[in-house]
Short mmCIF file of C-alpha atoms in Angstrom, two decimals:
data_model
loop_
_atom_site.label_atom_id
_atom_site.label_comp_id
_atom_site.label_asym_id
_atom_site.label_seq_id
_atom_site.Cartn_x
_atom_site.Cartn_y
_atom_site.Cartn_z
CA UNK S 193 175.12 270.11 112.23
CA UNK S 194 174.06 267.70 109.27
CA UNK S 195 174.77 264.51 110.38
CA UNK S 196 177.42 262.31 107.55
CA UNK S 197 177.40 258.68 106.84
CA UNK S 198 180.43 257.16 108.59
CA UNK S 199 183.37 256.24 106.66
CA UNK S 200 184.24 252.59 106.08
CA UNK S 201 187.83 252.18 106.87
CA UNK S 202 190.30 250.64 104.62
CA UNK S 203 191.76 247.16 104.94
CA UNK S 204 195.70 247.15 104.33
CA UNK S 205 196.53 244.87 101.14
CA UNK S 206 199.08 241.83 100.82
CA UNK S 207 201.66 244.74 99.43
CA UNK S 208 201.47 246.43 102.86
CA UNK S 209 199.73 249.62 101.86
CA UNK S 210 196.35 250.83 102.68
CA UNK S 211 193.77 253.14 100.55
CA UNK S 212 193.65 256.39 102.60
CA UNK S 213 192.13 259.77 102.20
CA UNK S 214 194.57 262.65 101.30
CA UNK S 215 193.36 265.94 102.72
CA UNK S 216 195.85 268.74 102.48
CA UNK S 217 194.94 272.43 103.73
CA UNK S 218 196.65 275.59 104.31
CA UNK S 219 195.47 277.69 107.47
CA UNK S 220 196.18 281.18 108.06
CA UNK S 221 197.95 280.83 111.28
CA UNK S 222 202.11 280.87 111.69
CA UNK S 223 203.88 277.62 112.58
CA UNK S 224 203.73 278.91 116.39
CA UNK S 225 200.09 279.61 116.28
CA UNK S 226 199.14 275.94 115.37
CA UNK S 227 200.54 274.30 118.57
CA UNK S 228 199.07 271.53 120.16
CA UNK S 229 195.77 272.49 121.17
CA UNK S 230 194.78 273.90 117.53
CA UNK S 231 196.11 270.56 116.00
CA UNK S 232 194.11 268.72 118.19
CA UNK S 233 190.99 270.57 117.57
CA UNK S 234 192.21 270.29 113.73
CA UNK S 235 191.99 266.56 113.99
CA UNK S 236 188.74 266.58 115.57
CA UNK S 237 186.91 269.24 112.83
CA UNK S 238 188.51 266.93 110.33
CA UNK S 239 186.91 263.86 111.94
CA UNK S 240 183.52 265.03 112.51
CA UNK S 241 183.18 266.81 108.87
CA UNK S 242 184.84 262.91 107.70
CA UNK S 243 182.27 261.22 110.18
CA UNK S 244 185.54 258.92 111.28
CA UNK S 245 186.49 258.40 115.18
CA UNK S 246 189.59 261.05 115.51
CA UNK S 247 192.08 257.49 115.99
CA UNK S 248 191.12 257.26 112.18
CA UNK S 249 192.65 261.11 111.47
CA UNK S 250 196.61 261.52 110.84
CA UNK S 251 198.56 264.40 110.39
CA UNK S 252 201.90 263.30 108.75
CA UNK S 253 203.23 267.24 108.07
CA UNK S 254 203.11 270.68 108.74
CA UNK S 255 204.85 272.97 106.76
CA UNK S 256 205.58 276.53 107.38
CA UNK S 257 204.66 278.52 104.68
CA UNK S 258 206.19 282.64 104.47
CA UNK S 259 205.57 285.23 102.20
CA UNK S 260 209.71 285.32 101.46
CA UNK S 261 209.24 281.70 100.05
CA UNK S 262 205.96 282.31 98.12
CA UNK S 263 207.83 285.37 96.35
CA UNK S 264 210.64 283.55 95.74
CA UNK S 265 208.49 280.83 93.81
CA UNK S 266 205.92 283.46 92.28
CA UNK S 267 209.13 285.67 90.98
CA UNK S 268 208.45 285.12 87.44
CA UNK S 269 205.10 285.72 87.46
CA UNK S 270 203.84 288.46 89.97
CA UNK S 271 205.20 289.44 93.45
CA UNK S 272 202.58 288.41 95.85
CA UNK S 273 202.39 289.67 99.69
CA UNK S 274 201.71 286.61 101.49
CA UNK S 275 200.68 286.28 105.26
CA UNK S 276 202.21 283.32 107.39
CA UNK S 277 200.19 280.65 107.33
CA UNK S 278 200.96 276.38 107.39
CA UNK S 279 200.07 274.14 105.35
CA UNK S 280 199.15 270.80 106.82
CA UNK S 281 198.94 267.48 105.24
CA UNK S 282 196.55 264.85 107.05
CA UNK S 283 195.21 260.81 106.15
CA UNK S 284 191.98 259.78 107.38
CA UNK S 285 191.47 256.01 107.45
CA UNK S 286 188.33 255.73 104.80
CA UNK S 287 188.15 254.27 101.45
CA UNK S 288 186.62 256.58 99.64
CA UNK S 289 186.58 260.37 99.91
CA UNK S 290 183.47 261.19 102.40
CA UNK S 291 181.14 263.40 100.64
CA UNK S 292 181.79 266.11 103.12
CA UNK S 293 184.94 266.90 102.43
CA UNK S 294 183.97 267.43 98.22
CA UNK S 295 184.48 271.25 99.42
CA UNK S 296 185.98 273.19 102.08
CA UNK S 297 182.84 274.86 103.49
CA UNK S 298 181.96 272.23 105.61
CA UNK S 299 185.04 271.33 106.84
CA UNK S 300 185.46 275.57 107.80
CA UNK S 301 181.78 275.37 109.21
CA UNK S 302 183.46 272.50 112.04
CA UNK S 303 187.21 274.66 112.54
CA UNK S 304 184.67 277.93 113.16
CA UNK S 305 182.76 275.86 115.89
CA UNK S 306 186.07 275.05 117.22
CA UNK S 307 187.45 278.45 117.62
CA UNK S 308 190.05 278.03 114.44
CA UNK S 309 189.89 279.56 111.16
CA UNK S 310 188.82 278.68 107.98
CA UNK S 311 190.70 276.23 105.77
CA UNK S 312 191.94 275.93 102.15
CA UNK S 313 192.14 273.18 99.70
CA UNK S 314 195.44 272.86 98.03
CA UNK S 315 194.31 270.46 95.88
CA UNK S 316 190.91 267.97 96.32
CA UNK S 317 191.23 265.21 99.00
CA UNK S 318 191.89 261.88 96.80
CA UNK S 319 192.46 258.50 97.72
CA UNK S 320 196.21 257.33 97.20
CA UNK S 321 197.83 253.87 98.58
CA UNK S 322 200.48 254.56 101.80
CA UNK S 323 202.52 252.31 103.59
CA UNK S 324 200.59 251.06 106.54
CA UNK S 325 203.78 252.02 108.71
CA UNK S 326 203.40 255.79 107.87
CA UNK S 327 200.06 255.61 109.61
CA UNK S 328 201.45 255.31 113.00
CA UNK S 329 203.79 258.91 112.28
CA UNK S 330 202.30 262.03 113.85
CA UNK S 331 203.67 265.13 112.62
CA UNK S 332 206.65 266.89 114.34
CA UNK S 333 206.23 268.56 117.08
CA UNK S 334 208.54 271.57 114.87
CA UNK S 335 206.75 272.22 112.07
CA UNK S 336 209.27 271.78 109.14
CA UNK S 337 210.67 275.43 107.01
CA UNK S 338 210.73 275.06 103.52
CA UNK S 339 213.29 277.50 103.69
CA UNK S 340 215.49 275.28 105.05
CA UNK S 341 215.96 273.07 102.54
CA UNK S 342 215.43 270.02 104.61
CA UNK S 343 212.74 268.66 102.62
CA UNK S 344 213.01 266.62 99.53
CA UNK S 345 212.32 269.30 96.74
CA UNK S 346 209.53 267.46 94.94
CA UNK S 347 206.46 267.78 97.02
CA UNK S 348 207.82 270.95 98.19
CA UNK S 349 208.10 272.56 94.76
CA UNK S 350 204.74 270.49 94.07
CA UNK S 351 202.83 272.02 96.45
CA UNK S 352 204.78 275.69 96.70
CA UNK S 353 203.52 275.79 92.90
CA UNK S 354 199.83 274.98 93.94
CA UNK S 355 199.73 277.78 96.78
CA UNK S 356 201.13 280.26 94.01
CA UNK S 357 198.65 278.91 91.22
CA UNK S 358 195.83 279.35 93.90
CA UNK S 359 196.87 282.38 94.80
CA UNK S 360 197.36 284.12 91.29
CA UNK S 361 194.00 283.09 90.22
CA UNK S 362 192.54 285.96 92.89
CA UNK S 363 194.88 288.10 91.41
#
């Protein structure tokens, strides 16, 4: 492996937020599949493509994607046939985007060594401001079912839209 420069971690700011790196990924695997042990070895490709300590790695969500709530979504433009997969939404304590993660292929090279499969970008890792509280959330130990409308509709809709866009452009 090519070895990356580590990334400096951000200081939090008198408003109590901190710079972070966004990285959010779909993987082909059902909500079941990604259990503990895969989001653990998750964290630790992450961290090692990043060149962070895994402390400095965060998943905040996982989201259960299905092909019933792709369709639904993609209904007014084309029917797609979608496997189960999850999407999952992680901050890494840096403040600036390593220059590892500028595509996905190293990132998949590190969850190939670990036995997982390759990932997909649902939109470029970017560095946004988050409450320095949020950092100390892990995700839930049930991933959470856009079907069941539990989730605010905004990011869900935000980044349902994304997976279709991706997904038509291979159409």
């Amino acid at each position: 492996p090519t070895p990356t420069a580590t990334a400096v971690p951000s200081p939090p700011t008198g408003d109590g937020t901190k710079p972070m790196v966004l990285l959010t990924v779909t993987l082909p695997l059902s909500a079941a599949q990604f259990g503990g042990d895969q989001r653990q070895l998750f964290t630790r490709a992450v961290a090692g493509t990043a060149g962070v300590s895994e402390e400095r790695v965060t998943i905040t969500a996982i989201y259960e994607i299905t092909a019933e709530l792709v369709n639904l979504v993609a209904r007014k433009f084309a029917p797609l046939a979608a496997n189960p997969s999850v999407s999952v939404e992680t901050l890494i304590d840096a403040k600036a985007v390593p220059s590892a993660l500028a595509s996905p292929e190293p990132l998949n090279r590190a969850l190939g060594r670990l036995g997982l499969p390759g990932a997909s970008f649902v939109r470029p890792p970017a560095v946004a401001r988050f409450p320095v509280l949020r950092l100390k959330s892990r995700a839930p130990e049930r991933p959470q079912l856009w079907a069941s409308g539990g989730l605010s509709p905004a990011p869900t809709l935000t980044l349902a839209l994304a997976l279709v866009v991706g997904a038509l452009s291979l159409v």
